[in-house]
mmCIF file of C-alpha atoms in Angstrom:
data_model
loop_
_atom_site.group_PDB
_atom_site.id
_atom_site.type_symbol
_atom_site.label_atom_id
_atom_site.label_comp_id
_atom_site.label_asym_id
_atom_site.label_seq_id
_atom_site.Cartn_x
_atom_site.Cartn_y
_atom_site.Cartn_z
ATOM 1 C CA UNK Z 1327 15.827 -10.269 17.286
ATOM 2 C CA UNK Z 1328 12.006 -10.787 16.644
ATOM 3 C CA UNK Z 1329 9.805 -10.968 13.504
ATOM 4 C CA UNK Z 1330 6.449 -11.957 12.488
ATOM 5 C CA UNK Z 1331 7.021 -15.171 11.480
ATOM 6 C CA UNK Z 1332 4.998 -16.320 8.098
ATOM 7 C CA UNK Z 1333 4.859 -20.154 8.554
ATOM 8 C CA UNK Z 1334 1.929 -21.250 6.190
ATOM 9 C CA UNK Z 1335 -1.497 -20.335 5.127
ATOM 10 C CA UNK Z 1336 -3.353 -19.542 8.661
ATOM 11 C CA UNK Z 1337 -0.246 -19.819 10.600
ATOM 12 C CA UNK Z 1338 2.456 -16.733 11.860
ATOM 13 C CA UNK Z 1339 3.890 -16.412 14.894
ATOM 14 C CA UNK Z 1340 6.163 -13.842 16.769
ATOM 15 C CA UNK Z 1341 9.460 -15.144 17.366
ATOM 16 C CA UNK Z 1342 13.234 -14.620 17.395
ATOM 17 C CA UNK Z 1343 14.978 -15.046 13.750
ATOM 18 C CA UNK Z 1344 18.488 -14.498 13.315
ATOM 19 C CA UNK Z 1345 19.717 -10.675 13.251
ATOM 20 C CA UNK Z 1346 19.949 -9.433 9.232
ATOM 21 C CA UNK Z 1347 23.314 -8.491 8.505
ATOM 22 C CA UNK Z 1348 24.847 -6.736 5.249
ATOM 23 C CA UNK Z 1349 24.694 -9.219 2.021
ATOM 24 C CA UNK Z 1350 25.594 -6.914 -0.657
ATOM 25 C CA UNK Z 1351 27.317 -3.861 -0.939
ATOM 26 C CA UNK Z 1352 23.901 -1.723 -1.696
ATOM 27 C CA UNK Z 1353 22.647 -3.321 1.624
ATOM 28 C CA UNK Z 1354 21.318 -1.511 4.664
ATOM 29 C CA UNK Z 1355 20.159 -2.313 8.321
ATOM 30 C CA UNK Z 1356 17.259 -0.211 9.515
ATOM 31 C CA UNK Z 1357 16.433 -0.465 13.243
ATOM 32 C CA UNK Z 1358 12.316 -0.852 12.903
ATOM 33 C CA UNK Z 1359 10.442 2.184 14.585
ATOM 34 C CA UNK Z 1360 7.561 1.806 13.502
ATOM 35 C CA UNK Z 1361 5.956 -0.644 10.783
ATOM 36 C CA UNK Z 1362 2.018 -1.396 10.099
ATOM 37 C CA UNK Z 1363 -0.071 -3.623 8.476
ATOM 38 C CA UNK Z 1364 -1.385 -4.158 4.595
ATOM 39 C CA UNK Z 1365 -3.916 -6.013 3.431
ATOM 40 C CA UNK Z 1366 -1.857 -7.898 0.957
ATOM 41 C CA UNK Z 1367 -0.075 -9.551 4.046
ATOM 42 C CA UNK Z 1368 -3.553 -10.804 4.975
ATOM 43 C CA UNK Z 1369 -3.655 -11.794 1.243
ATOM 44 C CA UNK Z 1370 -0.368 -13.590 2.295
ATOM 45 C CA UNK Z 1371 -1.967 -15.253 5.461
ATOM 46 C CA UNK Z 1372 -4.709 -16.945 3.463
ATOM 47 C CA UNK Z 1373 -2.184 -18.445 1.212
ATOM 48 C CA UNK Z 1374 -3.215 -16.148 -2.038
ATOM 49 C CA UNK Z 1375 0.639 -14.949 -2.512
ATOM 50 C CA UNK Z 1376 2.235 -18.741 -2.921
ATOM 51 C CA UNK Z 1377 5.245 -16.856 -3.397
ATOM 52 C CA UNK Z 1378 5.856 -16.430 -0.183
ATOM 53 C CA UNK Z 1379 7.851 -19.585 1.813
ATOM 54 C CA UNK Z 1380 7.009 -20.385 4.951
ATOM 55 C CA UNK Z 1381 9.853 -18.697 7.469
ATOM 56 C CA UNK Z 1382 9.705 -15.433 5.995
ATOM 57 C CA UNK Z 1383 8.958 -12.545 7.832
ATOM 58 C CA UNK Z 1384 6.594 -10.057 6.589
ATOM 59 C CA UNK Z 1385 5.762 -6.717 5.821
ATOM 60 C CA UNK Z 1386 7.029 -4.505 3.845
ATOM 61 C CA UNK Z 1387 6.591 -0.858 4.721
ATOM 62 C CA UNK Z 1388 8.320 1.000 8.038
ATOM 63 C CA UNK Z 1389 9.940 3.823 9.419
ATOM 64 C CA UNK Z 1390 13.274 3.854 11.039
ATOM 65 C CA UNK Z 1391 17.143 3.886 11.742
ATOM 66 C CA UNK Z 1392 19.730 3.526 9.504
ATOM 67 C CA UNK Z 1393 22.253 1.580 12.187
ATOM 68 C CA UNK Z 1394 24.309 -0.156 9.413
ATOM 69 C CA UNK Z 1395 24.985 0.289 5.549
ATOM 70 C CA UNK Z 1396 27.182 -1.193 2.812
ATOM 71 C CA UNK Z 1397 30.599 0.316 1.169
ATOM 72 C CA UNK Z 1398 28.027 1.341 -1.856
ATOM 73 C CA UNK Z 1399 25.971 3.066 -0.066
ATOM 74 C CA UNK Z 1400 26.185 6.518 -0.913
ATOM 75 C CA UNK Z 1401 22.689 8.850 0.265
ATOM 76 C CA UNK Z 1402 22.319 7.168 3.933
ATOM 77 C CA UNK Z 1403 24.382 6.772 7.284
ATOM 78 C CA UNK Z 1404 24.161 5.431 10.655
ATOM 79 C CA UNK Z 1405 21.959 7.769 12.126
ATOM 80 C CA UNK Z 1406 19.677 8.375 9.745
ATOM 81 C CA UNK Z 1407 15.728 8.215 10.281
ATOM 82 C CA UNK Z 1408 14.436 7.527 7.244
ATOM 83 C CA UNK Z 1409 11.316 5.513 5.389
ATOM 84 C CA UNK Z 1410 11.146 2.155 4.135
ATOM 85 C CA UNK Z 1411 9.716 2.162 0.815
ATOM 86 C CA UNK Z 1412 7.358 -0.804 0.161
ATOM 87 C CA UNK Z 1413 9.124 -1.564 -3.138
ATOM 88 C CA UNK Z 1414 12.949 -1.615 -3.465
ATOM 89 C CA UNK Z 1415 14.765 -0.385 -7.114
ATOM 90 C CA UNK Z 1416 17.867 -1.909 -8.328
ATOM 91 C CA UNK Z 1417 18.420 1.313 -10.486
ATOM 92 C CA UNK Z 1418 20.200 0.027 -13.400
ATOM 93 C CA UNK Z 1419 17.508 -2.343 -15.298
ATOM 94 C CA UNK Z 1420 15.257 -1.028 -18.114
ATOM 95 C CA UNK Z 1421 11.970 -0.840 -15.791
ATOM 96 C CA UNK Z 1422 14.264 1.529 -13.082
ATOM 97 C CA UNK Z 1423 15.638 3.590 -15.752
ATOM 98 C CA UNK Z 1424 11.585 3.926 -17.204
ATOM 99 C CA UNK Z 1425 11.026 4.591 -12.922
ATOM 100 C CA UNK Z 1426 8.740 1.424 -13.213
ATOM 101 C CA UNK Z 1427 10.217 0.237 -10.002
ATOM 102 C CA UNK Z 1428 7.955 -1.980 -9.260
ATOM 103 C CA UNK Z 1429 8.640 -4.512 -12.086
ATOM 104 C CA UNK Z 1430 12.943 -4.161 -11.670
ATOM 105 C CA UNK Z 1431 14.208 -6.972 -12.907
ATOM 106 C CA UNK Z 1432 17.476 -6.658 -10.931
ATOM 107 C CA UNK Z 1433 16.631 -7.939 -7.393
ATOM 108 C CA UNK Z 1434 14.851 -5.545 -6.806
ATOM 109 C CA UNK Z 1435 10.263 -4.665 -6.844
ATOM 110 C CA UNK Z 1436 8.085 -5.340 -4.519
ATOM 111 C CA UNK Z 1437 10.615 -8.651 -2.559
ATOM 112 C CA UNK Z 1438 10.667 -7.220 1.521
ATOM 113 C CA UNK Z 1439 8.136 -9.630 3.076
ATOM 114 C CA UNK Z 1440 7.519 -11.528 -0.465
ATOM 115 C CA UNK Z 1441 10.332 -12.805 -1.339
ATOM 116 C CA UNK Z 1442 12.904 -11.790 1.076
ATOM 117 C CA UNK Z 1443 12.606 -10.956 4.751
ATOM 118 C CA UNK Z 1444 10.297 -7.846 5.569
ATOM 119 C CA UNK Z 1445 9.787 -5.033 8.153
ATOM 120 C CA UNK Z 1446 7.324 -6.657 10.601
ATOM 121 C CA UNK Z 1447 10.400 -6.979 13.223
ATOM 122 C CA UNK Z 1448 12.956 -5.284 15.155
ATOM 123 C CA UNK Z 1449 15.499 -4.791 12.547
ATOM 124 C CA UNK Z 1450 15.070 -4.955 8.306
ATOM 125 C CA UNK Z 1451 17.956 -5.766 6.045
ATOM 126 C CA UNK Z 1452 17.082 -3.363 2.633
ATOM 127 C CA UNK Z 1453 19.073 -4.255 -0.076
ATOM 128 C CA UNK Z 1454 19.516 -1.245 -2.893
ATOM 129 C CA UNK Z 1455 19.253 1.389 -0.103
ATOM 130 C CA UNK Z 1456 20.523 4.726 -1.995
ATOM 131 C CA UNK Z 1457 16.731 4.332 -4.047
ATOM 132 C CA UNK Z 1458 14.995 1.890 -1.521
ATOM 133 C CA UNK Z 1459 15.131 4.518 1.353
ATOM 134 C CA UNK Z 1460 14.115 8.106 1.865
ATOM 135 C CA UNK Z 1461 15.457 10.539 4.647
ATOM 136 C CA UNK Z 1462 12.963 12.143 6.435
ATOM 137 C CA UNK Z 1463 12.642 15.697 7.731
ATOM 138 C CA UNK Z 1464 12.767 15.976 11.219
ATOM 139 C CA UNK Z 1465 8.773 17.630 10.980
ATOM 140 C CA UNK Z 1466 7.203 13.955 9.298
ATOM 141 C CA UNK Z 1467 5.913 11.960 12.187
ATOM 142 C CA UNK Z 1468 6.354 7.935 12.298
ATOM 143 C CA UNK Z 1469 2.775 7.605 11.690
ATOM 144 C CA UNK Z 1470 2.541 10.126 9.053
ATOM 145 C CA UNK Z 1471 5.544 8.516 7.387
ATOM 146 C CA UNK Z 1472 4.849 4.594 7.447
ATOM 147 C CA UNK Z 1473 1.544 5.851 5.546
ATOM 148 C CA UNK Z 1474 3.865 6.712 2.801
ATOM 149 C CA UNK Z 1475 5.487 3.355 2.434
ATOM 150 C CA UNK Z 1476 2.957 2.000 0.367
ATOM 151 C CA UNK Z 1477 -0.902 3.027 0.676
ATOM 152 C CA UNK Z 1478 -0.652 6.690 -0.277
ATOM 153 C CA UNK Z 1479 1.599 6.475 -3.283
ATOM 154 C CA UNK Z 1480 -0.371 3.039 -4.100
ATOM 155 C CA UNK Z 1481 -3.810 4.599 -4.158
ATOM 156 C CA UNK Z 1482 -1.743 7.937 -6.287
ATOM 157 C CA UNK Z 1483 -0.340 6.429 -8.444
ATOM 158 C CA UNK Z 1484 -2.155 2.902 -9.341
ATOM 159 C CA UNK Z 1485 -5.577 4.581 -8.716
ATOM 160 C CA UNK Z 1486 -5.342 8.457 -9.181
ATOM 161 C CA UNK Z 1487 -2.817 8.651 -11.783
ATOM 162 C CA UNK Z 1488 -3.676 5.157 -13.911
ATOM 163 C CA UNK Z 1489 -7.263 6.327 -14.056
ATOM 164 C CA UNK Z 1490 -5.946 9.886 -15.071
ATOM 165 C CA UNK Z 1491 -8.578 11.534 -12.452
ATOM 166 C CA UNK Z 1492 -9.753 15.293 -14.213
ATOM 167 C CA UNK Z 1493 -11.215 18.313 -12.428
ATOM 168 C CA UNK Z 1494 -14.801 17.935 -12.972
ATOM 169 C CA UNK Z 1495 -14.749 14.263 -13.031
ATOM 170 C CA UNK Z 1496 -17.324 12.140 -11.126
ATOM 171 C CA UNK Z 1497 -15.093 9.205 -9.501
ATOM 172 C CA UNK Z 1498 -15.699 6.248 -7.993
ATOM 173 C CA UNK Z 1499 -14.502 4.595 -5.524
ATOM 174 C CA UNK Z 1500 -15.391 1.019 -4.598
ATOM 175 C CA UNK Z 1501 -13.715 0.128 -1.482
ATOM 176 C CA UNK Z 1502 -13.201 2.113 1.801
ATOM 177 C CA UNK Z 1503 -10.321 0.745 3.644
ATOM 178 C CA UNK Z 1504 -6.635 2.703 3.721
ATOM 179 C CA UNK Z 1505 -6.222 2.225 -0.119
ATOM 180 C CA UNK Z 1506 -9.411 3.734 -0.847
ATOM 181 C CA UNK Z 1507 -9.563 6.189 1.878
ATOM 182 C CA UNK Z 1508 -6.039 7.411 0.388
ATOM 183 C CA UNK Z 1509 -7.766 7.536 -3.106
ATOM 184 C CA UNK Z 1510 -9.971 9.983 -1.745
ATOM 185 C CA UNK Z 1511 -7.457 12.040 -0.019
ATOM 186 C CA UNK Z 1512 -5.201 12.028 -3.728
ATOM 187 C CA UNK Z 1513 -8.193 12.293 -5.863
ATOM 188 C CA UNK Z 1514 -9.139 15.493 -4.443
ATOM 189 C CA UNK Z 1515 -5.640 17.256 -5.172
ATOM 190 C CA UNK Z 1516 -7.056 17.333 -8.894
ATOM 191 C CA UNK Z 1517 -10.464 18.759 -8.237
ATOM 192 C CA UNK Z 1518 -13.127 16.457 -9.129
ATOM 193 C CA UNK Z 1519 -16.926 17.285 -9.271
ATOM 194 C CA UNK Z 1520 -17.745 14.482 -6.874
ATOM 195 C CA UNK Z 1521 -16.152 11.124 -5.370
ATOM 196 C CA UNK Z 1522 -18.701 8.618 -4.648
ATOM 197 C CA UNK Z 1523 -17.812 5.865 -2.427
ATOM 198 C CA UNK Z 1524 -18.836 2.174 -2.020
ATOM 199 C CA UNK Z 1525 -17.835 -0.119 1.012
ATOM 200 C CA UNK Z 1526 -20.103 -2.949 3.476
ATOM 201 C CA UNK Z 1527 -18.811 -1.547 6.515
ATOM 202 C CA UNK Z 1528 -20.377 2.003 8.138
ATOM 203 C CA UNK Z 1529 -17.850 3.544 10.230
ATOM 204 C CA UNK Z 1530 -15.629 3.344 6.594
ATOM 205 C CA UNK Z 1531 -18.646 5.025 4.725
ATOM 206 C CA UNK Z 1532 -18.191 7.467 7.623
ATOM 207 C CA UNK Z 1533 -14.266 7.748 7.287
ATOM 208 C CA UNK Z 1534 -15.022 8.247 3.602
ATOM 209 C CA UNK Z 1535 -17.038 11.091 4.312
ATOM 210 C CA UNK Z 1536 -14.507 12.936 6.963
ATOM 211 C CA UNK Z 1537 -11.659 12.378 4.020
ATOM 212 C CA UNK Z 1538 -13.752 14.089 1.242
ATOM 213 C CA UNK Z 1539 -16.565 11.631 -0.075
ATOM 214 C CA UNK Z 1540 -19.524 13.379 -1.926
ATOM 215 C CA UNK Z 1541 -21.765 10.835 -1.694
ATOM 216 C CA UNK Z 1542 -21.563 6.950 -0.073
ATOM 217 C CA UNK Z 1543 -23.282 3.805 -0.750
ATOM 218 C CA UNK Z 1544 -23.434 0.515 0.957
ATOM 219 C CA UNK Z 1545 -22.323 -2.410 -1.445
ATOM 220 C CA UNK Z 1546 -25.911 -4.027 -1.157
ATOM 221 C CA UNK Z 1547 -27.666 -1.068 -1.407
ATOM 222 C CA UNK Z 1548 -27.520 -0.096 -5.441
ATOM 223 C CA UNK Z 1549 -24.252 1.473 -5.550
ATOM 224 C CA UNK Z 1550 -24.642 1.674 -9.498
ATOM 225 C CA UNK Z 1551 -27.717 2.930 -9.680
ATOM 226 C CA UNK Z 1552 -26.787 5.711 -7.547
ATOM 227 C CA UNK Z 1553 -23.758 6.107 -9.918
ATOM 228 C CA UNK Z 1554 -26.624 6.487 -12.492
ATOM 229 C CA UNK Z 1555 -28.455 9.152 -11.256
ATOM 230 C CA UNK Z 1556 -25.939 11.671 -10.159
ATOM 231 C CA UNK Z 1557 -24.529 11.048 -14.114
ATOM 232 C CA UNK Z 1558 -27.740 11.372 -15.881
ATOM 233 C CA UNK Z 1559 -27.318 8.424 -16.853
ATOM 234 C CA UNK Z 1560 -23.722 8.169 -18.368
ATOM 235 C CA UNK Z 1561 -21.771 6.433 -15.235
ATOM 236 C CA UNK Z 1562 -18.310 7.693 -13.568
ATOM 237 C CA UNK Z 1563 -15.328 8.821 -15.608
ATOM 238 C CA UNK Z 1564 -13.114 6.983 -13.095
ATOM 239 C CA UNK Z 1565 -13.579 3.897 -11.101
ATOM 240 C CA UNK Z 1566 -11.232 2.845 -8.330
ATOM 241 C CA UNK Z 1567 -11.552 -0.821 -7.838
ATOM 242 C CA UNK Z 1568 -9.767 -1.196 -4.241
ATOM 243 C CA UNK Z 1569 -11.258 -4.649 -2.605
ATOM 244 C CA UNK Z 1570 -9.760 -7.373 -4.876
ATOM 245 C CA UNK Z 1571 -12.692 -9.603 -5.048
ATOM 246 C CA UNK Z 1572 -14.165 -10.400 -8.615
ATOM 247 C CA UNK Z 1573 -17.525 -9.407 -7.726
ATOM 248 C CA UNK Z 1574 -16.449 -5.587 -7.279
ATOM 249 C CA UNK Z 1575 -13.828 -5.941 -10.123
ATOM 250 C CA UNK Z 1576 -17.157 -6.526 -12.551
ATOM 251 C CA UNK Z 1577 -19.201 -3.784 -10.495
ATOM 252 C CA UNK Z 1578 -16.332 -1.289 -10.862
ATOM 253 C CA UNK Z 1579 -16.676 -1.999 -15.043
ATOM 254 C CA UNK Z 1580 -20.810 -1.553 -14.762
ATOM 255 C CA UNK Z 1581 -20.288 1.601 -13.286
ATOM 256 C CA UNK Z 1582 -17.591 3.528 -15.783
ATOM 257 C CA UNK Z 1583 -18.972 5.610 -18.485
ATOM 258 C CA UNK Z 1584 -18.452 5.114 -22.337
ATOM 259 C CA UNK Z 1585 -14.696 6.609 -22.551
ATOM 260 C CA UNK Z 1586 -14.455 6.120 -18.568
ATOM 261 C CA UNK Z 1587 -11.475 4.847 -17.143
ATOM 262 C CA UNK Z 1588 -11.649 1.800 -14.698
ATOM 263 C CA UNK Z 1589 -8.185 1.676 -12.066
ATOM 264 C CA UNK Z 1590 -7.904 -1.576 -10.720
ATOM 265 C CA UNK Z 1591 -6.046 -1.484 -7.116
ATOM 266 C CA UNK Z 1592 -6.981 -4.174 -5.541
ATOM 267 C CA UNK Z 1593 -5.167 -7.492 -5.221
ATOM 268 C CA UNK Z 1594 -6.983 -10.299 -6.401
ATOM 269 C CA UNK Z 1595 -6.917 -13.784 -5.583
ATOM 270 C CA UNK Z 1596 -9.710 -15.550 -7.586
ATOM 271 C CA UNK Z 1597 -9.754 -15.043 -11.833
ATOM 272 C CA UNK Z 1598 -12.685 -12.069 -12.288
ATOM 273 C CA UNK Z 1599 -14.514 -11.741 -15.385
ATOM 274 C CA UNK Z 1600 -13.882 -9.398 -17.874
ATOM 275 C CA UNK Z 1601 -17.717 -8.962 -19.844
ATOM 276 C CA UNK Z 1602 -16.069 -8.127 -23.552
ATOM 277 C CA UNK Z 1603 -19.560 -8.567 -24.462
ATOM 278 C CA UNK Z 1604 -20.538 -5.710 -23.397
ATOM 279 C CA UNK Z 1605 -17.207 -3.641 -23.238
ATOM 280 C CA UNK Z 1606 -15.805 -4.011 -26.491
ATOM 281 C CA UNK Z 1607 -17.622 -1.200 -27.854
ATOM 282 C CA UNK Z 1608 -17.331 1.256 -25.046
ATOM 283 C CA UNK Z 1609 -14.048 2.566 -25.620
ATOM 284 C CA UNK Z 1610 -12.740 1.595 -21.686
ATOM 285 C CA UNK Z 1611 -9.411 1.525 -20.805
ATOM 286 C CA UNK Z 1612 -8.609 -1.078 -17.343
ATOM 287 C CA UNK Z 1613 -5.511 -0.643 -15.661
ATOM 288 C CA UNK Z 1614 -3.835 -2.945 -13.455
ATOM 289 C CA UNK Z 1615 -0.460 -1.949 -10.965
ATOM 290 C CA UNK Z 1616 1.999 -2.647 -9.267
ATOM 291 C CA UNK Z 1617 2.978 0.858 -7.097
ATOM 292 C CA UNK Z 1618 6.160 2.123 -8.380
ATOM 293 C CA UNK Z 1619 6.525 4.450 -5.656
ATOM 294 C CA UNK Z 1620 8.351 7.286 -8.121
ATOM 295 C CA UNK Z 1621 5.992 9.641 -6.404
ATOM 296 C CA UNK Z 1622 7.045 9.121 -2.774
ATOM 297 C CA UNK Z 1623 9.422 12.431 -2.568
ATOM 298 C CA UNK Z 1624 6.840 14.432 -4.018
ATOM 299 C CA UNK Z 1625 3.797 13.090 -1.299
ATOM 300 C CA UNK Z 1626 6.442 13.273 1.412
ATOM 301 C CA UNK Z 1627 6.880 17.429 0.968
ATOM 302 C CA UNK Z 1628 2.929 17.347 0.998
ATOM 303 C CA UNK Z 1629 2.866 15.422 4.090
ATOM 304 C CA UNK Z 1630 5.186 17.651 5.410
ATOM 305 C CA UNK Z 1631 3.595 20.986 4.344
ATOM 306 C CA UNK Z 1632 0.180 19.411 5.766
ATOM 307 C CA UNK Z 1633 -1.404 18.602 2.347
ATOM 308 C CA UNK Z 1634 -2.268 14.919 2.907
ATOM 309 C CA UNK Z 1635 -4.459 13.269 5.874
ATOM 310 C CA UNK Z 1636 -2.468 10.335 6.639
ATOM 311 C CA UNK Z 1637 -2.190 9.805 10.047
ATOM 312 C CA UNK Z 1638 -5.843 10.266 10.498
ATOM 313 C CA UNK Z 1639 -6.522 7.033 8.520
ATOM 314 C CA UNK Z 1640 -4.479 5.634 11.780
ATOM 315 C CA UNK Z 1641 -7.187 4.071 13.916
ATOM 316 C CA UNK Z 1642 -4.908 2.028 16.092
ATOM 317 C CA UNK Z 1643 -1.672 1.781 17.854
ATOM 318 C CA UNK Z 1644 0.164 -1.312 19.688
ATOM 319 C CA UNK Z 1645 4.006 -1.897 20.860
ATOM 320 C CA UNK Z 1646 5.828 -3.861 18.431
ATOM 321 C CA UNK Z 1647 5.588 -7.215 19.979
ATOM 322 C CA UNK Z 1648 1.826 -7.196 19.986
ATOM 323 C CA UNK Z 1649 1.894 -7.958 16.521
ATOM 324 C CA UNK Z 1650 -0.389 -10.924 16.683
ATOM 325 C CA UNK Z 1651 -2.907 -8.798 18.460
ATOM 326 C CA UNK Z 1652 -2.846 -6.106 15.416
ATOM 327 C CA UNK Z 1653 -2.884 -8.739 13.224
ATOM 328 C CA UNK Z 1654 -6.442 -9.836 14.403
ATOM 329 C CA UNK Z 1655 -7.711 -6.437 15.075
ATOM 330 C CA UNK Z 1656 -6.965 -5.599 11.570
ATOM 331 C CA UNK Z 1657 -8.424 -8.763 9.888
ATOM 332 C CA UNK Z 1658 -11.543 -8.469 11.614
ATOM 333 C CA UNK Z 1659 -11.881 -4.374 10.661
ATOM 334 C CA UNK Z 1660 -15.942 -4.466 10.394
ATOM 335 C CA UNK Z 1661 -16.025 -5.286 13.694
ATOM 336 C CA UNK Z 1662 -13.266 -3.572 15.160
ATOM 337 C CA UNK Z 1663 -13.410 -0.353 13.118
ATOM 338 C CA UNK Z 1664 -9.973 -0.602 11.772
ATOM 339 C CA UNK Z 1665 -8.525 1.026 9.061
ATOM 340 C CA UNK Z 1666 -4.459 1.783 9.242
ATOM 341 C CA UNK Z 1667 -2.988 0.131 12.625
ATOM 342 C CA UNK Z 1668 1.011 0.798 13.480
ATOM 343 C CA UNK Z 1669 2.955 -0.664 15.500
ATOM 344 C CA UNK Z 1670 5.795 0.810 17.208
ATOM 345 C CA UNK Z 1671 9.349 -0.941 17.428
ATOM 346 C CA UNK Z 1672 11.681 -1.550 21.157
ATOM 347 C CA UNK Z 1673 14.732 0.460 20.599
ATOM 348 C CA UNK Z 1674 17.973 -1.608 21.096
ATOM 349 C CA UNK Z 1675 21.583 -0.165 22.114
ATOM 350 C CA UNK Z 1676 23.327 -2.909 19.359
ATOM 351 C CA UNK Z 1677 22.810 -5.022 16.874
ATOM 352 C CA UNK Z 1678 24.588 -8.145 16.514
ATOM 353 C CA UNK Z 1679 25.773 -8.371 13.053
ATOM 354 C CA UNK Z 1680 26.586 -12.116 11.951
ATOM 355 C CA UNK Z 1681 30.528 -12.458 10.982
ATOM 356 C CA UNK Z 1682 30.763 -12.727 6.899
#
């Protein structure tokens, strides 16, 4: 088959790899329908994950076939379309049992594209795959789905939930691509007063609006001052850091009220600093996250009763094998006007299986 090859900071290439086959009893093999793009695997490409080795493939969310499973496997068969969550659950350890997924200690967390092989190619070995995969109705679209792997129930649950969003709250938002944008989208569910939304780029200030913003700001155009005066004064009772650069991480904690809560989404690769000096004495409490993904059922019967806008954040499509192309029209979002690009997988009649 063929995957999108991670072979070093600034280099990636699609090429064949050898076919996954079944490791482990818990294993599955998912035929790739479609898969899309995350900023953390452009994180990855600048060499801020070292984790990564060079030869893996990437990605880590998709939609697709169940063609293969293990003699564990209990909730999946051949034949099943279902979604490829972003983080995989061993189900036994102490975070699973606490449904911290995301820090399971038994092989399990955020490894597809990280530390194991990912979803960025024709077929995806998924190892745990009676809590790693979810079946989906026959009424979810791929695009709506692969939306679900990760950015939704990311921006719910690290952003929404960890900043414990109120009706009548005034939240922020610093940072409009998918993450953010899917902030917005979840934020609303619990009736704010306003969401006020900070990004460079334009056409995201105007996505922000379409998905719900009450009020944008470019990044260099006083963003906290504007913050200010909608709050007489007091600043936002939730702040959604989703960039990952320390220079909106300490904007994000300028703008939060006394009390306020500050959500940090964003994936960082340079230290930030944290100003004690002046928020010792404000009573704030900053999050940090790792998605868990416990709430994917629940945002999957929303998608599929039309509650959530996810495959409107989709802005492009390409066939599987342009990878590199999405790739660039994805880094270079400003100028492209990118925010969620998916890519849609070659079906194959077989899959050779390497002999145990």
């Amino acid at each position: 088959m063929k995957g999108f090859v991670f072979h070093g900071p600034g280099q990636s290439a699609w090429e064949k790899v050898p076919d996954p086959g079944i490791k482990d009893p818990t294993d599955a093999i998912v035929r790739v329908e479609a898969v899309t793009i995350c900023g953390t695997d452009l994180h990855i490409l600048k060499g801020d994950v070292p984790e990564v080795r060079p030869g893996t493939v990437l990605g880590h969310e998709a939609v697709g076939e169940i063609v293969e499973t293990g003699s564990d496997v209990r909730t999946v068969r051949p034949g099943d379309r279902v979604l490829v969550s972003c983080i995989t659950a061993c189900g036994r350890c102490r975070f699973c049992r606490e449904g911290t997924y995301g820090q399971c200690q038994g092989g399990g967390g955020w490894i597809l594209g990280h530390l194991i092989d990912g979803t960025q190619a024709e077929y995806v070995r998924v190892p745990y795959a009676d809590l790693s995969v979810h079946p989906l109705p026959a009424a979810v679209g791929s695009e709506d789905a692969v939306l679900l792997a990760d950015i939704f129930p990311t921006a719910y649950e690290v952003g929404v939930l960890n900043g414990r969003v109120r009706p009548g709250d005034t939240v922020a938002v610093v940072g409009a691509g998918p993450v953010g944008l899917a902030a917005i989208a979840t934020a609303r569910l619990y009736s704010p007063e306003r969401i006020v939304v900070v990004d460079l780029a334009d056409s995201r200030l105007d996505a922000a609006r379409r998905l719900g913003a009450d009020a944008v700001a470019r990044a260099g155009e006083a963003p906290e001052q504007l913050i200010a005066d909608l709050t007489d004064g007091l600043g936002a009772d939730v702040v959604i850091e989703a960039v990952g650069v320390p220079e909106t991480f300490e904007m994000c904690t300028r703008m939060v009220r006394p009390g306020g809560h500050v959500a940090n989404v964003g994936v960082h690769g340079k230290p930030a600093t944290l100003h004690l000096e002046d928020l010792w004495i404000k009573n704030v409490t900053i999050t940090t996250g790792l998605v868990d993904t416990f709430s994917t059922p629940t945002l999957l019967r929303m998608v599929a009763a039309g509650r959530l806008p996810t495959s409107s954040l989709v802005t492009h499509t390409f066939p599987l094998e342009h990878m590199a192309e999405a790739y660039d029209v994805f880094a270079r979002a400003a100028d492209t006007g990118a925010l969620k690009v998916v890519l849609g997988g070659q079906r194959h009649d077989a899959l050779a299986v390497p002999a145990a």
